[in-house]
CSV table of C-alpha atoms in Angstrom, one decimal:
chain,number,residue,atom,x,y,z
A,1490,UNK,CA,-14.3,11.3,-3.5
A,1491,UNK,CA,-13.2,11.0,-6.9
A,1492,UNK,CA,-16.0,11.7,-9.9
A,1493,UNK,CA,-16.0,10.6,-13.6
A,1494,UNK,CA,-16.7,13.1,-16.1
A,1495,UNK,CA,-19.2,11.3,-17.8
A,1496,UNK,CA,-21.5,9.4,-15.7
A,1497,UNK,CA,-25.1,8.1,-16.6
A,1498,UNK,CA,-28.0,8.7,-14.4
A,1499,UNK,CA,-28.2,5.7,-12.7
A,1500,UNK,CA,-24.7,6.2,-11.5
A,1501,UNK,CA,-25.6,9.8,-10.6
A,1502,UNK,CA,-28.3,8.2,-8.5
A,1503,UNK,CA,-26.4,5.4,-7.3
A,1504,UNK,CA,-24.1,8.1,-6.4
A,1505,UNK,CA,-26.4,10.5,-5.0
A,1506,UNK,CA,-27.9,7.7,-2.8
A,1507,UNK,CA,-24.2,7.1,-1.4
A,1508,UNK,CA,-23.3,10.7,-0.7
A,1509,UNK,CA,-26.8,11.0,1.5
A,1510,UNK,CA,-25.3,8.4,3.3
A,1511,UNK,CA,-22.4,9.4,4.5
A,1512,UNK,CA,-23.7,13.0,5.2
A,1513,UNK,CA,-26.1,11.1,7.9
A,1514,UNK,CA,-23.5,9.0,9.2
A,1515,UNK,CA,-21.4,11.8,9.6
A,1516,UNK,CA,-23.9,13.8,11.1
A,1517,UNK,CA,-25.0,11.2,13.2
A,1518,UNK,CA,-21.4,10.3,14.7
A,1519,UNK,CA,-19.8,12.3,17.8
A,1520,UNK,CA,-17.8,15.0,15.2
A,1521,UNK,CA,-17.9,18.4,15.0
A,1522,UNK,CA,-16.0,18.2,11.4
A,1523,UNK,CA,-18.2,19.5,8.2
A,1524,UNK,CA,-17.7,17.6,4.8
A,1525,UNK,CA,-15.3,18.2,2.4
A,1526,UNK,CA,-14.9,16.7,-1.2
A,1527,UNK,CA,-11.5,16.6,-2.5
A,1528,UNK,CA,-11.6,17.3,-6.5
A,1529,UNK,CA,-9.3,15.5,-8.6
A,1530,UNK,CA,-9.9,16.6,-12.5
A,1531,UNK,CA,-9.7,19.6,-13.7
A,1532,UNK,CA,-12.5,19.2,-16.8
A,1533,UNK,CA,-15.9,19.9,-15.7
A,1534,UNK,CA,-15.4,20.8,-12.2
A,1535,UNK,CA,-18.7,23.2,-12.1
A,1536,UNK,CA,-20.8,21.0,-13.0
A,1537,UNK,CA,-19.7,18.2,-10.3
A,1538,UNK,CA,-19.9,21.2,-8.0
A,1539,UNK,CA,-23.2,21.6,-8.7
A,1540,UNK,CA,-24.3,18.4,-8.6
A,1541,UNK,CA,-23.1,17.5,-5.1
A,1542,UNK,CA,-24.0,20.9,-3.2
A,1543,UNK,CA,-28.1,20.0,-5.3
A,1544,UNK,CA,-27.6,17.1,-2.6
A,1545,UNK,CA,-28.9,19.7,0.1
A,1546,UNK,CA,-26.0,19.8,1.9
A,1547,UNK,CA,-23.4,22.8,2.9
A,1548,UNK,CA,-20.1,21.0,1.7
A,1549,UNK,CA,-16.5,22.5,1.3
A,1550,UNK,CA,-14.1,21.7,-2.2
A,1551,UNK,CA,-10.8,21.6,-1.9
A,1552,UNK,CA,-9.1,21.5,-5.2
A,1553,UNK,CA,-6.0,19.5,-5.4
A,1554,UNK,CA,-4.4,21.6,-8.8
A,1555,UNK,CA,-4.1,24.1,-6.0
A,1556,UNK,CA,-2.0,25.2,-3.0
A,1557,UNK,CA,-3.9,23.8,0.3
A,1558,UNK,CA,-4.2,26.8,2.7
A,1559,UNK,CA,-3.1,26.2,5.8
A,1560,UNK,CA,-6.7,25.7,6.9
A,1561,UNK,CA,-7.1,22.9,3.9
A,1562,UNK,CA,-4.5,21.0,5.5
A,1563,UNK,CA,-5.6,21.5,9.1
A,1564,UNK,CA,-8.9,19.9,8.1
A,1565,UNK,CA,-7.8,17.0,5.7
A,1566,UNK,CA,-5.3,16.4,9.0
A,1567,UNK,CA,-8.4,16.1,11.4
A,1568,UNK,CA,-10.3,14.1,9.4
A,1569,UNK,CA,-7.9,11.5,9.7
A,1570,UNK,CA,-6.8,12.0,13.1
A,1571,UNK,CA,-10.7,12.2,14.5
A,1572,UNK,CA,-11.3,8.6,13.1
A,1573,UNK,CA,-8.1,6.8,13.9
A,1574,UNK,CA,-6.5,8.5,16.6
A,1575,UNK,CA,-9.5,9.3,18.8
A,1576,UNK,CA,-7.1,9.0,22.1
A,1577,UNK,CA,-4.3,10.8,21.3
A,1578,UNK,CA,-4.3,15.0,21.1
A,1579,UNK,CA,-4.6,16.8,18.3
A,1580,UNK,CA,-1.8,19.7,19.4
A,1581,UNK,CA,0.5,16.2,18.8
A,1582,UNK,CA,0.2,15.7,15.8
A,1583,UNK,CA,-0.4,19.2,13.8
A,1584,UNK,CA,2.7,20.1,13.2
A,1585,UNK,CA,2.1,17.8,10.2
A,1586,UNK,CA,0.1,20.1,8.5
A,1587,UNK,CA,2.2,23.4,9.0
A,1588,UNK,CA,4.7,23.7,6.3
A,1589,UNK,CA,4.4,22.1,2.9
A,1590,UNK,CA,7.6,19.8,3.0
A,1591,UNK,CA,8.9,18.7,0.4
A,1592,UNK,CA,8.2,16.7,-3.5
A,1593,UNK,CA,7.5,13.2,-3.5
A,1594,UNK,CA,5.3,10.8,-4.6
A,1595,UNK,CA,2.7,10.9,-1.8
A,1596,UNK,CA,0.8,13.4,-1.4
A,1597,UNK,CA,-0.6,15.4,1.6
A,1598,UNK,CA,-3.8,13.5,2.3
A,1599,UNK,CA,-2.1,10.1,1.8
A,1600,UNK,CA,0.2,11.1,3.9
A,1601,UNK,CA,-2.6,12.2,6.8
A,1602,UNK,CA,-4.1,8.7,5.7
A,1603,UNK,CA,-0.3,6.7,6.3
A,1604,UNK,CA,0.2,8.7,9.5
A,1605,UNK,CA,-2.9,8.6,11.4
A,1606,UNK,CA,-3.4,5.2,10.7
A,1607,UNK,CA,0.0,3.4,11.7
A,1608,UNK,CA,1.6,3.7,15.6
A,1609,UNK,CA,4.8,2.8,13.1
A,1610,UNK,CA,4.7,6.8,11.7
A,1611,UNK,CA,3.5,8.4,14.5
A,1612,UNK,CA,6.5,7.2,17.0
A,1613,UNK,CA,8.7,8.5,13.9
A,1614,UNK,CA,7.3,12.3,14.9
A,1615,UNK,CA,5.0,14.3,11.8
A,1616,UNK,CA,7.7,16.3,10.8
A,1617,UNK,CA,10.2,13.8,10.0
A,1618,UNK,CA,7.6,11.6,8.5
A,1619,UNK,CA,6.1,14.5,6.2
A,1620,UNK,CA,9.5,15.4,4.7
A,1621,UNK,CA,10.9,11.8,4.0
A,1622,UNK,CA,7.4,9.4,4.0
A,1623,UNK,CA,8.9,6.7,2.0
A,1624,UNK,CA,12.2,6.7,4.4
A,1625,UNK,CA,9.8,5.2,7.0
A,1626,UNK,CA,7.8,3.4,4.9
A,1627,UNK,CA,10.2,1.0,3.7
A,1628,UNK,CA,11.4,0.2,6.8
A,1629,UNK,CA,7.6,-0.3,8.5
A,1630,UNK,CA,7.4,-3.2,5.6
A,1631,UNK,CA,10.5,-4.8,6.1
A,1632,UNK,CA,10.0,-4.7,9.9
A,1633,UNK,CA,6.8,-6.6,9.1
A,1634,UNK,CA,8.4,-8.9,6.8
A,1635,UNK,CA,10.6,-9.9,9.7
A,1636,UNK,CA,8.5,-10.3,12.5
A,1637,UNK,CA,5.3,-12.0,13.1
A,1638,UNK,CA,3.1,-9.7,11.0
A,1639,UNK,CA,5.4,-11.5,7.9
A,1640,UNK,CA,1.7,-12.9,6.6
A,1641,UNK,CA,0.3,-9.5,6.5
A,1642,UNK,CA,2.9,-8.3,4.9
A,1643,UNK,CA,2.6,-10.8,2.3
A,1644,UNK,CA,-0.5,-10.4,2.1
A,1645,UNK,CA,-0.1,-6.9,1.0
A,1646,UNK,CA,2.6,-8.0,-2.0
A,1647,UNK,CA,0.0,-10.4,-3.6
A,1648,UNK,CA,-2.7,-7.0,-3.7
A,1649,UNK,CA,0.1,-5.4,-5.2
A,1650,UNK,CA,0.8,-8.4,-7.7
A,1651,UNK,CA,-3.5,-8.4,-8.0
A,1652,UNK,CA,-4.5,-4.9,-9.2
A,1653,UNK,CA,-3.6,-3.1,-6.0
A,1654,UNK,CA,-7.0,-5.4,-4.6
A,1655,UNK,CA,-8.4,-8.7,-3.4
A,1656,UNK,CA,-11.5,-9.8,-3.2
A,1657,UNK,CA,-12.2,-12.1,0.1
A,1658,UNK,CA,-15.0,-14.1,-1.7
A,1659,UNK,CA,-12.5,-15.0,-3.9
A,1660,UNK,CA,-9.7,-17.3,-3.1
A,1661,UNK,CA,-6.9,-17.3,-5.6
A,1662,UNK,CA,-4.2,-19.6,-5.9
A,1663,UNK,CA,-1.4,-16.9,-6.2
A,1664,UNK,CA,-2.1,-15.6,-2.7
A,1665,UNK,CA,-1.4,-19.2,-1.0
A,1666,UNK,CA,1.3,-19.8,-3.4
A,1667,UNK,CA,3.3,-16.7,-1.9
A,1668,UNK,CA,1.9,-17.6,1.4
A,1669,UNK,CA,3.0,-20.9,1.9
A,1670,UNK,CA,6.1,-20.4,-0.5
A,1671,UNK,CA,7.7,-17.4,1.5
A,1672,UNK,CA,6.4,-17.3,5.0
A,1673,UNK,CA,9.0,-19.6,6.6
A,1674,UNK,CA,12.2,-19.0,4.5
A,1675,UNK,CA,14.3,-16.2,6.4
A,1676,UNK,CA,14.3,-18.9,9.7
A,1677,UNK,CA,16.2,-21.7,8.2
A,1678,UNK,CA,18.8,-24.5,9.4
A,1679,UNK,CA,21.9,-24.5,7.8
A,1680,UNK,CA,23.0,-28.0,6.3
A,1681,UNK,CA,26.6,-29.5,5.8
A,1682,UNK,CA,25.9,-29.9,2.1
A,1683,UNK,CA,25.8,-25.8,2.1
A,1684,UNK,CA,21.5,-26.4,1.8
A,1685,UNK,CA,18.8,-25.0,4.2
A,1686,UNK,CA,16.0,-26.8,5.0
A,1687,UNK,CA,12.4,-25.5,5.5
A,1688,UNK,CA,9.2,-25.9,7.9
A,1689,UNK,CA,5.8,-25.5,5.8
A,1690,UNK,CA,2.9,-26.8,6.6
A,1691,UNK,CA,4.6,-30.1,7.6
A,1692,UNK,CA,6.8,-31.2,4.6
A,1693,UNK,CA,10.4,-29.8,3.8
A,1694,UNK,CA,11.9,-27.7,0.9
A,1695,UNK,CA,15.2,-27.6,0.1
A,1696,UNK,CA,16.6,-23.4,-0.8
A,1697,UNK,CA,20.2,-23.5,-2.3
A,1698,UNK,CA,22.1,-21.0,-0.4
A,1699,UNK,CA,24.5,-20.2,-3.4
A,1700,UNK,CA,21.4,-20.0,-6.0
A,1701,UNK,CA,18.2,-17.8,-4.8
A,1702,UNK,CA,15.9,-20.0,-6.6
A,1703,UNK,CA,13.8,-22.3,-5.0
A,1704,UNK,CA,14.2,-25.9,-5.9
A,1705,UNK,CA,11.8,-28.3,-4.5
A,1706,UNK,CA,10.0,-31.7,-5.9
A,1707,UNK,CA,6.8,-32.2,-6.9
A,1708,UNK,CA,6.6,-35.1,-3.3
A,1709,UNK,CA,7.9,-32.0,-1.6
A,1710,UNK,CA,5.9,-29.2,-2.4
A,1711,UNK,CA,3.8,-28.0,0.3
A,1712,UNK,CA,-0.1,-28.5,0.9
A,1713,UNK,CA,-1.4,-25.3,0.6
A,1714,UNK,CA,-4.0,-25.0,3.5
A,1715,UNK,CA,-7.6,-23.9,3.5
A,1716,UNK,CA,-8.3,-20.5,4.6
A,1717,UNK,CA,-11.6,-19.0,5.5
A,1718,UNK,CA,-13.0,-15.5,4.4
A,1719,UNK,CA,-12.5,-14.9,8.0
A,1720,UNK,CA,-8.7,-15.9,7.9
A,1721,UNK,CA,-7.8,-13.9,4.8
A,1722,UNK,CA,-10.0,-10.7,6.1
A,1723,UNK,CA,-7.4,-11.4,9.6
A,1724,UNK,CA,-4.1,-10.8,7.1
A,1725,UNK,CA,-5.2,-7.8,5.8
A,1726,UNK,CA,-2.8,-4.5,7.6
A,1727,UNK,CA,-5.6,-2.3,7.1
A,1728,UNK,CA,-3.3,0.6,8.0
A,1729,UNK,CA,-2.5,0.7,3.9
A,1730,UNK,CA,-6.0,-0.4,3.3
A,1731,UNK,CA,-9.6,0.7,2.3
A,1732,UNK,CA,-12.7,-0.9,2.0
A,1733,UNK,CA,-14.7,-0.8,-0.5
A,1734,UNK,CA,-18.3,0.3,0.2
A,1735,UNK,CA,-20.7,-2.1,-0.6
A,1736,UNK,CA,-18.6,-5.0,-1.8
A,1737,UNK,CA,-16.2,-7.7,-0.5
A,1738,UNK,CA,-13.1,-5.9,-2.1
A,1739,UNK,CA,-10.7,-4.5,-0.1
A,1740,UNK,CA,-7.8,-1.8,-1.9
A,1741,UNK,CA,-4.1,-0.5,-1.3
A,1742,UNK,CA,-4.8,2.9,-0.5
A,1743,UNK,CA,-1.8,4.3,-2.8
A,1744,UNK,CA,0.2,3.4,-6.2
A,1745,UNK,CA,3.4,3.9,-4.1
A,1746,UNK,CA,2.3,1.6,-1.2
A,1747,UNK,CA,2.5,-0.8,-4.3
A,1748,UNK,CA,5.7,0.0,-5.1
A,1749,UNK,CA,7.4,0.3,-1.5
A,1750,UNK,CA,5.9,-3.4,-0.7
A,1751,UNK,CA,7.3,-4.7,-3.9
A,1752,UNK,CA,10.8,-3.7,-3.7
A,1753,UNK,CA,10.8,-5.1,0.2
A,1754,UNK,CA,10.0,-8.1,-1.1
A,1755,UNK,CA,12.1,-8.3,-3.9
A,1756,UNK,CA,14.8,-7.9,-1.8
A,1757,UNK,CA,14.2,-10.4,-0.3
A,1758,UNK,CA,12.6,-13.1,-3.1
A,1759,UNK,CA,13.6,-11.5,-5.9
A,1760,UNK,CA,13.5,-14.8,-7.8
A,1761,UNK,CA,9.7,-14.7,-6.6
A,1762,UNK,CA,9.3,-11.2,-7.8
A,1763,UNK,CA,10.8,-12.4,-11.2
A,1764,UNK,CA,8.7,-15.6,-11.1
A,1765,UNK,CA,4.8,-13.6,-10.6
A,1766,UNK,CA,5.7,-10.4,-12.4
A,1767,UNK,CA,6.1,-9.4,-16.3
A,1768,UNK,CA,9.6,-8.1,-17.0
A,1769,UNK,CA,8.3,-4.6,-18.7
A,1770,UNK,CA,6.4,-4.1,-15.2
A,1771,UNK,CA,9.4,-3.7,-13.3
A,1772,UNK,CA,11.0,-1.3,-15.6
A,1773,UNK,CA,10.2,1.7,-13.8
A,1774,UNK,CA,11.9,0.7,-10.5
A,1775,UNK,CA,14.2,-1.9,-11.2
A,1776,UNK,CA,18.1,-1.0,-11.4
A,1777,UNK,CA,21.4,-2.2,-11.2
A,1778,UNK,CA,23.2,-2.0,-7.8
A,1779,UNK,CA,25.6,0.7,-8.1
A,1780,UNK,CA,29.1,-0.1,-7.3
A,1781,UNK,CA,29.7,3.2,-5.5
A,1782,UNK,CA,27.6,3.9,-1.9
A,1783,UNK,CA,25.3,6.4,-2.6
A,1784,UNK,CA,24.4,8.1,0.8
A,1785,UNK,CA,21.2,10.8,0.4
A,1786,UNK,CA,20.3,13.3,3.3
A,1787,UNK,CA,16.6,13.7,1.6
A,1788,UNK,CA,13.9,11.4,0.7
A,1789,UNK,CA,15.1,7.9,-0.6
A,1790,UNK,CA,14.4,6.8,-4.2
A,1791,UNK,CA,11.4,4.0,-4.6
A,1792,UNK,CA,13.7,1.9,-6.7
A,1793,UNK,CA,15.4,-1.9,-6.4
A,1794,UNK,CA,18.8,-2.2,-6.5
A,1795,UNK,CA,19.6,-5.8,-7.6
A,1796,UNK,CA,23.0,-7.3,-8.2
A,1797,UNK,CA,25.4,-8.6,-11.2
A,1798,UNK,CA,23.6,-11.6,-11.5
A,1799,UNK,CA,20.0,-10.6,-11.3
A,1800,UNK,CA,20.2,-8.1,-13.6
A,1801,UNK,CA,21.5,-10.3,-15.9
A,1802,UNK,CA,19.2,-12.5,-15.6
A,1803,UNK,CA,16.6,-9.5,-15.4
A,1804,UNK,CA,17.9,-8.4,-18.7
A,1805,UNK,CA,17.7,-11.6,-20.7
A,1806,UNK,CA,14.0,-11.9,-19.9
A,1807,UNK,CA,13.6,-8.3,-21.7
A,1808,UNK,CA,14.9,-9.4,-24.9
């Protein structure tokens, strides 16, 4: 749970009326585990403290500026494994939360969240997944790009192109634009003229092998097909996904799920990438391809590595 300093009464109501809830449907589920709030400011923490515990209900804090104990991490652990992993053992998995491991950009309850909530992480053992999280990551998303789950995995880059969210009352026309645009073009046929040739929805688009960008005519472009709520609600890999309560919104869980989806599929489409994001955006994680191989034993960097050309071409857009 994450709290604004400064929030009105209605919200504090609003609030209130939400935090009652899920005490009861806590409460009334088959779990033994008591609540916990997660803090995530430091500026007036007492009072937030106080106003949660005047809810009438014994609840635990645990303060993120601080070292977890190892009882902190035991419970943020089982509070994910309880609710997806209901089959499984716990005495499998808690090895995750002995140790700290090691910096990077996920942190430990994201990490619980990632792990309990993908087969993917949990095959990869919770040690090795603790210490290097976005080792495994990356390749989870590109084995989704390249297998039948490609739509989902779409799916996730135009939330990460949309605010990290989508709304499924909403349909937007970037969504089926990357859908439709993307989803067939690894499986190809070569041509003579040195040309593949692409299925989608019915009409053909031709992808110049020795230039990444897509050329097609306006008597070629694909019909983008009609999708239900239903349909788009079907794409969504809620493994890097929450809900939000009380709305038809559905978020990435984490900045860096953002980022790890992105560079997947700019390595694939990074003409794509180019095409639906601003230059300045991709400052942060786009870099030249370095001309020596740069092998790491620790956690891999969550950066693109694009070649001579791109980056030219990369670079000319920034000026």
């Amino acid at each position: 749970m994450t709290l604004s300093i400064e929030i009105s009464k209605s919200e504090k109501e609003n609030l209130a009326e939400k935090t009652h809830m899920l005490f009861e449907n806590m409460s009334s589920s088959n779990t033994c585990t008591k609540a916990f709030i997660i803090l995530l400011i430091d500026e007036d923490r007492e009072n937030i403290v106080k106003f949660v515990r005047s809810l009438g209900k014994e609840t635990k804090f645990i303060d993120l500026s601080k070292s977890f104990t190892k009882g902190d991490r035991a419970q943020i652990l089982y509070s994910q494994f309880e609710t997806f992993c209901r089959n499984k053992n716990f005495s499998e998995v808690e090895k995750l939360a002995v140790g700290k491991g090691k910096d990077h950009l996920l942190g430990y309850p994201e990490i619980c969240a990632l792990f309990c909530r993908c087969t993917y992480f949990q095959r990869v053992g919770p040690v090795l997944f603790r210490n290097r999280p976005l080792q495994y990551l990356k390749p989870c998303l590109q084995n989704m790009h390249n297998s039948d789950e490609k739509e989902k995995f779409l799916m996730l880059v135009f939330m990460s192109l949309n605010q990290m969210e989508i709304n499924v009352n909403n349909q937007n026309d970037i969504l089926f634009e990357i859908l439709e645009s993307c989803n067939c073009v690894p499986t190809g046929k070569e041509t003579k003229s040195g040309t593949k040739q692409i299925e989608i929805t019915g009409s053909e688009v031709t992808l110049d092998t020795n230039n990444t960008k897509h050329k097609s005519s306006s008597e070629n472009k694909p019909t983008k097909r009609i999708r239900s709520r239903e349909d788009i609600i079907s794409l969504i890999p809620m493994a890097f996904v929450n809900k939000v309560p009380g709305t038809s919104v559905y978020r990435l869980q984490h900045e860096v799920i953002k980022r790890m989806t992105l560079i997947v599929f700019g390595t694939y489409h990074f003409d794509k990438l180019f095409e639906l994001s601003k230059p300045e955006e991709l400052k942060e994680w786009v870099k030249k391809q370095s001309t020596t191989s740069n092998v790491t034993q620790g956690e891999i960097e969550p950066v693109l590595e694009i070649d001579k050309e791109q980056w030219n071409q990369y670079k000319a857009e920034l000026k």
